[in-house]
Short mmCIF file of C-alpha atoms in Angstrom, two decimals:
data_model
loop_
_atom_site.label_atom_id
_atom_site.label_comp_id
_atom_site.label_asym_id
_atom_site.label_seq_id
_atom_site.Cartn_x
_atom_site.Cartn_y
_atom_site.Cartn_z
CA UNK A 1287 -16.06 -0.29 10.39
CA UNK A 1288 -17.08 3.17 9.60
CA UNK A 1289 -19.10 4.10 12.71
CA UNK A 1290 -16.88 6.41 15.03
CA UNK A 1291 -18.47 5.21 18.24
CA UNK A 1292 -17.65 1.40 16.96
CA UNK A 1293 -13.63 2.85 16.04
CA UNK A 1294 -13.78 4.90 19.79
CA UNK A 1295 -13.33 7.90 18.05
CA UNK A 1296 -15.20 11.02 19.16
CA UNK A 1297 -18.93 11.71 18.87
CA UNK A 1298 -19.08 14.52 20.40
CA UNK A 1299 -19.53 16.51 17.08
CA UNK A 1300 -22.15 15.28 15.06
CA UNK A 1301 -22.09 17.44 12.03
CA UNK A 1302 -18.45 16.91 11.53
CA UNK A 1303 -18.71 13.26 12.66
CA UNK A 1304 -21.61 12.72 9.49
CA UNK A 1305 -18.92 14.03 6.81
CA UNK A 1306 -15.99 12.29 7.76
CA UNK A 1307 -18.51 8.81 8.35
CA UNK A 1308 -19.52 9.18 5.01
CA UNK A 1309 -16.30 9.53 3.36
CA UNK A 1310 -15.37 6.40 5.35
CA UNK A 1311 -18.62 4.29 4.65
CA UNK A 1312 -17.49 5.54 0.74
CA UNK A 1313 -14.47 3.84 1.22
CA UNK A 1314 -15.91 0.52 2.16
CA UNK A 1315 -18.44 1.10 -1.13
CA UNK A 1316 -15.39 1.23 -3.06
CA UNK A 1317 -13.51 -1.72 -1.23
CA UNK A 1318 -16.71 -4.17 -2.23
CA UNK A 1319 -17.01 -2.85 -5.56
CA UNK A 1320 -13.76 -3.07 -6.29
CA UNK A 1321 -14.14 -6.79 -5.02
CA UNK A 1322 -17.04 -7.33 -7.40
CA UNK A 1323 -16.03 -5.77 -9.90
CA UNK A 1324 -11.85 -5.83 -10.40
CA UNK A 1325 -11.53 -6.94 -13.64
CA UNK A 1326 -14.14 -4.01 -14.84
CA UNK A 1327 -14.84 -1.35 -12.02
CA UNK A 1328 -14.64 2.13 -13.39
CA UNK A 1329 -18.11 1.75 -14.42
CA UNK A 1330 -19.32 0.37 -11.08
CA UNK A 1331 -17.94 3.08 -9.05
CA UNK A 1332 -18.94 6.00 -11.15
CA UNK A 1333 -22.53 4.53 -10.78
CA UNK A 1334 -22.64 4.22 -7.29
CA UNK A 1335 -20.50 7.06 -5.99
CA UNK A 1336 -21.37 10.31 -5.82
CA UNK A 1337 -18.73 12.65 -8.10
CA UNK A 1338 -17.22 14.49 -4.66
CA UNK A 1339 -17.10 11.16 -2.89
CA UNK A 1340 -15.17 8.92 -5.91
CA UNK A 1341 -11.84 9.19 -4.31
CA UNK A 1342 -12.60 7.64 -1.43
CA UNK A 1343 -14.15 4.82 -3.45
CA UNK A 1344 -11.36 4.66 -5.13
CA UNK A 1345 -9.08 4.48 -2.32
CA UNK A 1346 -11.17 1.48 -0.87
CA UNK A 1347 -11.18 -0.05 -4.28
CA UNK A 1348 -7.16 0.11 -4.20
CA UNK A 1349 -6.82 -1.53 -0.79
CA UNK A 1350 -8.55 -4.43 -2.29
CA UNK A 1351 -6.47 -4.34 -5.62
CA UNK A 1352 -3.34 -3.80 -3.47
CA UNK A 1353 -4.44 -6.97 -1.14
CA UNK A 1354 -4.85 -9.09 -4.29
CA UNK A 1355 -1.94 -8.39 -6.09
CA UNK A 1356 -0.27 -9.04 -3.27
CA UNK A 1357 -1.88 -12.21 -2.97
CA UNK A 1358 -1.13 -13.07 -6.44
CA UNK A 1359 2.59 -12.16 -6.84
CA UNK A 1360 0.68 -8.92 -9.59
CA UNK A 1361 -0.16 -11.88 -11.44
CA UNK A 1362 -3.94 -10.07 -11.40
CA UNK A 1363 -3.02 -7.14 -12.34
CA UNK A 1364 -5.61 -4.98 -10.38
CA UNK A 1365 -3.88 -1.73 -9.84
CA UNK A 1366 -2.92 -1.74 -13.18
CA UNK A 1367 -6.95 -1.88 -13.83
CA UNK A 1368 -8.06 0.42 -11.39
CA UNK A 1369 -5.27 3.01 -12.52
CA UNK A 1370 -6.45 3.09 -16.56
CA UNK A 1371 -8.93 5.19 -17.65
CA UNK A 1372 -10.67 7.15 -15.33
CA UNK A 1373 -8.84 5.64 -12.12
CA UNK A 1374 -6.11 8.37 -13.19
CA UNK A 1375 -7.91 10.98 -11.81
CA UNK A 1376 -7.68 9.04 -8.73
CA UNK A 1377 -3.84 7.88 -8.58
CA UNK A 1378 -2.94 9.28 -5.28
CA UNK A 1379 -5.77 7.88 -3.44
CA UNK A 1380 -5.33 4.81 -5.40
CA UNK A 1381 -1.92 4.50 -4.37
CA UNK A 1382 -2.66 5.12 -0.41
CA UNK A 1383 -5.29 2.95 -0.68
CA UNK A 1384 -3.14 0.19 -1.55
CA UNK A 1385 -1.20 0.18 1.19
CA UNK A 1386 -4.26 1.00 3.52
CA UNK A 1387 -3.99 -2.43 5.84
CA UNK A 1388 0.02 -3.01 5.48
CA UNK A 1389 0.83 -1.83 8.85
CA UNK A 1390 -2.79 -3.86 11.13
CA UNK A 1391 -1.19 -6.74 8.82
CA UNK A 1392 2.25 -6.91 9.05
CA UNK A 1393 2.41 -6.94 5.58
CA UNK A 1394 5.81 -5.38 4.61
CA UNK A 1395 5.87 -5.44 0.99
CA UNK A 1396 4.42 -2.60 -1.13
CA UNK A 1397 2.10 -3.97 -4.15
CA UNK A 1398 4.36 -3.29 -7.42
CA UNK A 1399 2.21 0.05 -8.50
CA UNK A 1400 2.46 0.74 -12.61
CA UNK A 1401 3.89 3.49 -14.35
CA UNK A 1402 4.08 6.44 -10.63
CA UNK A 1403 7.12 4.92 -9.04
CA UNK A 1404 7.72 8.30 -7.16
CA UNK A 1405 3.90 7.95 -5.99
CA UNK A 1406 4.42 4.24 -4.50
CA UNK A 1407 5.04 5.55 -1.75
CA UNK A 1408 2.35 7.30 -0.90
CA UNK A 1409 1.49 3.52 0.25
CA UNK A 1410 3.12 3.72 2.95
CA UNK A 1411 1.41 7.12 4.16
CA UNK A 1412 -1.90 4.99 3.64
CA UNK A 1413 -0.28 2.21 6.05
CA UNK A 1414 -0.86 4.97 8.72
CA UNK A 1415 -3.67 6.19 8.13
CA UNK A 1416 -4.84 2.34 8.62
CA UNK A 1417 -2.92 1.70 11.55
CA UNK A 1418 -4.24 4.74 13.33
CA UNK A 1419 -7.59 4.09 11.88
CA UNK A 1420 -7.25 0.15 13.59
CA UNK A 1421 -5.45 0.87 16.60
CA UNK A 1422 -6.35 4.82 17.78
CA UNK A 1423 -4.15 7.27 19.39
CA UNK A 1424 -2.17 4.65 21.02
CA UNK A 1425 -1.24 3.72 17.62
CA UNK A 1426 -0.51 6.54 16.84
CA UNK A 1427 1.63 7.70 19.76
CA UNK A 1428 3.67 4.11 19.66
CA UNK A 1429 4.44 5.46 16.03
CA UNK A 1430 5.59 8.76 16.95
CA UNK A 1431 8.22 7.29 19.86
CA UNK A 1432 9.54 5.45 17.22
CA UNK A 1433 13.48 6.10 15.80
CA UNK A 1434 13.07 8.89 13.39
CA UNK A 1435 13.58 7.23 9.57
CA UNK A 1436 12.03 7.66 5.96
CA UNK A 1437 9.60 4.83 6.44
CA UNK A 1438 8.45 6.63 9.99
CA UNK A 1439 8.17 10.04 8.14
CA UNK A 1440 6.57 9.09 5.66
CA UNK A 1441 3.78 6.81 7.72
CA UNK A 1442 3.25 9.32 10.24
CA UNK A 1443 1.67 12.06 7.64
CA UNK A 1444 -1.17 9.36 7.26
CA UNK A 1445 -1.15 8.64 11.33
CA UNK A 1446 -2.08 12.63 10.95
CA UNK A 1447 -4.49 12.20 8.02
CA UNK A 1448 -6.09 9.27 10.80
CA UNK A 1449 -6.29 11.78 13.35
CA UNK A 1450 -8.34 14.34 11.70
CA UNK A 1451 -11.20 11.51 11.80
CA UNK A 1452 -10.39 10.10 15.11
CA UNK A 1453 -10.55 13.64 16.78
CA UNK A 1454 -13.77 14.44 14.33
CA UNK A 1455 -12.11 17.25 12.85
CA UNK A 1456 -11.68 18.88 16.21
CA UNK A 1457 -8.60 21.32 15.53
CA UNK A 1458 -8.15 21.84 19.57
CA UNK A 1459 -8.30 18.09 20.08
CA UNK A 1460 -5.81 17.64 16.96
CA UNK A 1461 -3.84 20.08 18.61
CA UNK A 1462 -3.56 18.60 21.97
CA UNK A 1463 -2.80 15.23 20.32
CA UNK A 1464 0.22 16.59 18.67
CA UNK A 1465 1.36 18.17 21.19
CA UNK A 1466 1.30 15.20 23.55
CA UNK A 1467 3.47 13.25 20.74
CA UNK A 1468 7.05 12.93 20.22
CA UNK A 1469 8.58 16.18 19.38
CA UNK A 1470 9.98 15.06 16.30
CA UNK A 1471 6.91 13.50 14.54
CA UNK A 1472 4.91 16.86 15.27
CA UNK A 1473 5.46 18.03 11.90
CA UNK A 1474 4.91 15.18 9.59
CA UNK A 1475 1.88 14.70 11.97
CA UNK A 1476 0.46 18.49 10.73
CA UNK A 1477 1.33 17.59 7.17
CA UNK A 1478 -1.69 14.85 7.51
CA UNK A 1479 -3.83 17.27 9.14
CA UNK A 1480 -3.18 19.67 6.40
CA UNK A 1481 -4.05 17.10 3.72
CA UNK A 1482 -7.28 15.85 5.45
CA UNK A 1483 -8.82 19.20 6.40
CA UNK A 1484 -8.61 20.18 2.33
CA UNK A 1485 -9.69 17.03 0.77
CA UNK A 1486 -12.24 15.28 3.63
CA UNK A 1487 -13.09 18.48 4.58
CA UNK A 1488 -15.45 19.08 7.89
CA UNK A 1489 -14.17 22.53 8.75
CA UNK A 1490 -15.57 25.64 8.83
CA UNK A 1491 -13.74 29.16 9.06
CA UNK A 1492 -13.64 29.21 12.80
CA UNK A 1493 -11.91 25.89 12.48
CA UNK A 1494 -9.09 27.32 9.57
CA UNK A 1495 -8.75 30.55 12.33
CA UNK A 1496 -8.29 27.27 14.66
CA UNK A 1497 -5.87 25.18 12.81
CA UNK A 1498 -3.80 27.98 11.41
CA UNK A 1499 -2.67 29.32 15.35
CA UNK A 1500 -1.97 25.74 16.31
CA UNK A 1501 0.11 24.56 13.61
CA UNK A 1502 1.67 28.07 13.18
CA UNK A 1503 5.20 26.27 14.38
CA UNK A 1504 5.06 23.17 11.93
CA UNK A 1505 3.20 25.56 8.88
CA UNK A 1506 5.44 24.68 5.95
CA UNK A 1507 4.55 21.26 6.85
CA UNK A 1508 0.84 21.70 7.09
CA UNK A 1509 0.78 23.86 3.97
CA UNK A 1510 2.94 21.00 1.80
CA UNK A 1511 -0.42 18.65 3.24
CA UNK A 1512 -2.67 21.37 1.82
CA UNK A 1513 -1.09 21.13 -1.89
CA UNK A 1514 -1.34 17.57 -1.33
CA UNK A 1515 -5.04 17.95 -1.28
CA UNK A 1516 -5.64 20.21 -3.00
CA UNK A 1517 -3.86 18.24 -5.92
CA UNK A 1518 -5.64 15.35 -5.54
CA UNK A 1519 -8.96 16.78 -5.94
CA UNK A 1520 -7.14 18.60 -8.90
CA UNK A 1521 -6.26 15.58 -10.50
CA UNK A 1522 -9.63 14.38 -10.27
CA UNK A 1523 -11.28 17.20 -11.93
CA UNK A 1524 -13.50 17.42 -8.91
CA UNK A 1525 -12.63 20.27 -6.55
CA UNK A 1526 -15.34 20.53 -4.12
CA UNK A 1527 -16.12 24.03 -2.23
CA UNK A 1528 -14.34 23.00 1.36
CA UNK A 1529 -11.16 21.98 -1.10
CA UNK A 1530 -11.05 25.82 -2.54
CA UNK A 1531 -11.83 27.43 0.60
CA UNK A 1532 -9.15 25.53 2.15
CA UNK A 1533 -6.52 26.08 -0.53
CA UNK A 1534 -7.43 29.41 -0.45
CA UNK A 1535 -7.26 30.28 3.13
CA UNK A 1536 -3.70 28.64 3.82
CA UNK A 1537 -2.05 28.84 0.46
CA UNK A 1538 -3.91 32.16 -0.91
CA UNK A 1539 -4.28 30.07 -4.66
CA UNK A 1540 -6.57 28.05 -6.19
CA UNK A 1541 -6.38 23.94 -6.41
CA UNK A 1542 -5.30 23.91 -10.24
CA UNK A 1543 -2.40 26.71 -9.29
CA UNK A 1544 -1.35 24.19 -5.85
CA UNK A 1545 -1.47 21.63 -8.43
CA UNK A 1546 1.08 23.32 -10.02
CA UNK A 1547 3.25 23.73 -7.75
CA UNK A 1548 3.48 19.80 -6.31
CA UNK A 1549 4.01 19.44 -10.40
CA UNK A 1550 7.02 21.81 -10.15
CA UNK A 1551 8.14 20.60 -6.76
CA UNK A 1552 8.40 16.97 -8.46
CA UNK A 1553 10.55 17.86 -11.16
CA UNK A 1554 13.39 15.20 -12.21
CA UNK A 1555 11.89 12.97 -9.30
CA UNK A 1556 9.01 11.45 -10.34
CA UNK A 1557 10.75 8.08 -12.52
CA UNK A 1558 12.33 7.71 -9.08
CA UNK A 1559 11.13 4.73 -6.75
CA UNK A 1560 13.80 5.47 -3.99
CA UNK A 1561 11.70 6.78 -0.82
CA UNK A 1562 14.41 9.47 -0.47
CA UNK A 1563 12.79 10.98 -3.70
CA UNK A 1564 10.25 11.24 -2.60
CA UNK A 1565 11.13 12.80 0.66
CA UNK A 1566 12.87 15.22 -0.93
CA UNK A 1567 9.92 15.83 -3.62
CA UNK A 1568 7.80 16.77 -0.16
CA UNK A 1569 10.73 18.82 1.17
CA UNK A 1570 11.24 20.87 -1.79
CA UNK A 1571 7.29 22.22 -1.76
CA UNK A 1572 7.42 22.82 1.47
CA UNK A 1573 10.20 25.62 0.55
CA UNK A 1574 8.41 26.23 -2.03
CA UNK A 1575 5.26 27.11 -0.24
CA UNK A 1576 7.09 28.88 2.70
CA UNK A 1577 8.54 31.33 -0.28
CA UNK A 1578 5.13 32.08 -2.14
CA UNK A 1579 3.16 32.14 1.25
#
């Protein structure tokens, strides 16, 4: 599952291509351990996961707590367990890990997720990333064509996050991807893009020079993906070098002060579980970020 040539995404850049394959074969560390280990898995994954790769593991770990709470009407109570403790750190990936295979399985309830009901929906962001991941750029183009909605919107920043792996963090090939998609998902598409450059990472300077011409006509968008990041490897308490560099190049602040400004963006919304709260929570830091940058 975690070998690009298997998925048919590109191999043509092997340094890249060994990041973003680790962060995925992370993933499916978490998913098992989670498995193993649902009732008790802080301990697990903090003992087999490297610090800068946790949230991945912890984002496989909450597709399998997601699936079995599902499964079990929340009678199991699995989020709930992977979210105490140290899983805070981890509650966005958490969250989009839950609703990781909702889309490949035609599942179209979201697991009931404890105590973030703004963040819940950051499920459905994960349900494209996975249907991207599962089905390629078809996938993801049969998503764009779609009718425009806040389901669509909000799925189509994780079709972006998907594409950043698919296209092996190629910004031309990103580019010419988006491009090629309906007009009106090219934005949402960059906000992925944004978010997966600063927390998976795989870019160098030539590729920030890169990314910031081509999404220079969706940037609010791609900058709002940045803070996204950059927050979530906040949260964590784990903000690796590519994070900073990346928060620093398109936002010109560090991760704790991007942090601080999804905090402020999310004012008054976040005991909200209505999806348009969280649409709006993404629309007001992107004016937010188009002010300050």
């Amino acid at each position: 599952m975690a070998d690009f040539e298997t998925r048919g995404f590109r191999i043509d850049r092997p340094a890249a291509r060994t990041v973003l394959e680790e962060h995925a074969r992370m993933f499916l560390t978490g998913f098992n351990t989670g498995a193993a280990h649902w009732r008790a898995p802080h301990d697990e994954l903090h003992a087999r996961v490297p610090e800068a790769e946790r949230g991945f593991a912890y984002e496989g770990a909450g597709m399998f707590a997601g699936l079995l709470d599902l499964a079990t009407a929340g009678r199991a109570g699995a989020l709930r367990r992977l979210l105490e403790g140290p899983g805070d750190g981890y509650v966005h990936l958490v969250h989009v890990g839950a609703g990781w295979l909702a889309t490949p399985l035609r599942v179209t309830a979201l697991p009931r997720l404890p105590a973030t009901p703004l963040l819940r929906w950051l499920a459905v962001d994960g349900s494209g990333f996975g249907e991207v991941y599962f089905g390629g750029l078809r996938a993801l183009h049969r998503r764009a064509a779609r009718r425009p909605g806040p389901l669509w919107e909000a799925q189509l920043a994780g079709c972006g996050r998907a594409l950043w792996f698919a296209e092996s963090a190629d910004p031309a090939g990103v580019a010419g991807v988006i491009d090629r998609a309906a007009a009106p998902a090219r934005p949402h598409l960059w906000a992925g893009v944004g978010l997966a450059v600063t927390y998976a990472g795989a870019a160098d300077e030539q590729a920030f020079d890169e990314l910031e011409r081509a999404a220079k006509p969706h940037y609010a968008h791609f900058a709002q993906g940045v803070v996204f990041g950059a927050s979530a490897r906040h949260r964590s308490g784990i903000v690796p070098p590519h994070t900073a560099r990346s928060a620093a190049r398109f936002l010109g602040v560090d991760a704790d002060e991007a942090a601080g400004w999804s905090e402020t963006a999310a004012h008054d919304l976040s005991d909200s579980d209505d999806i348009r709260s969280y649409l709006r929570w993404k629309a007001t830091l992107r004016a937010l970020v188009t002010a300050r940058c």
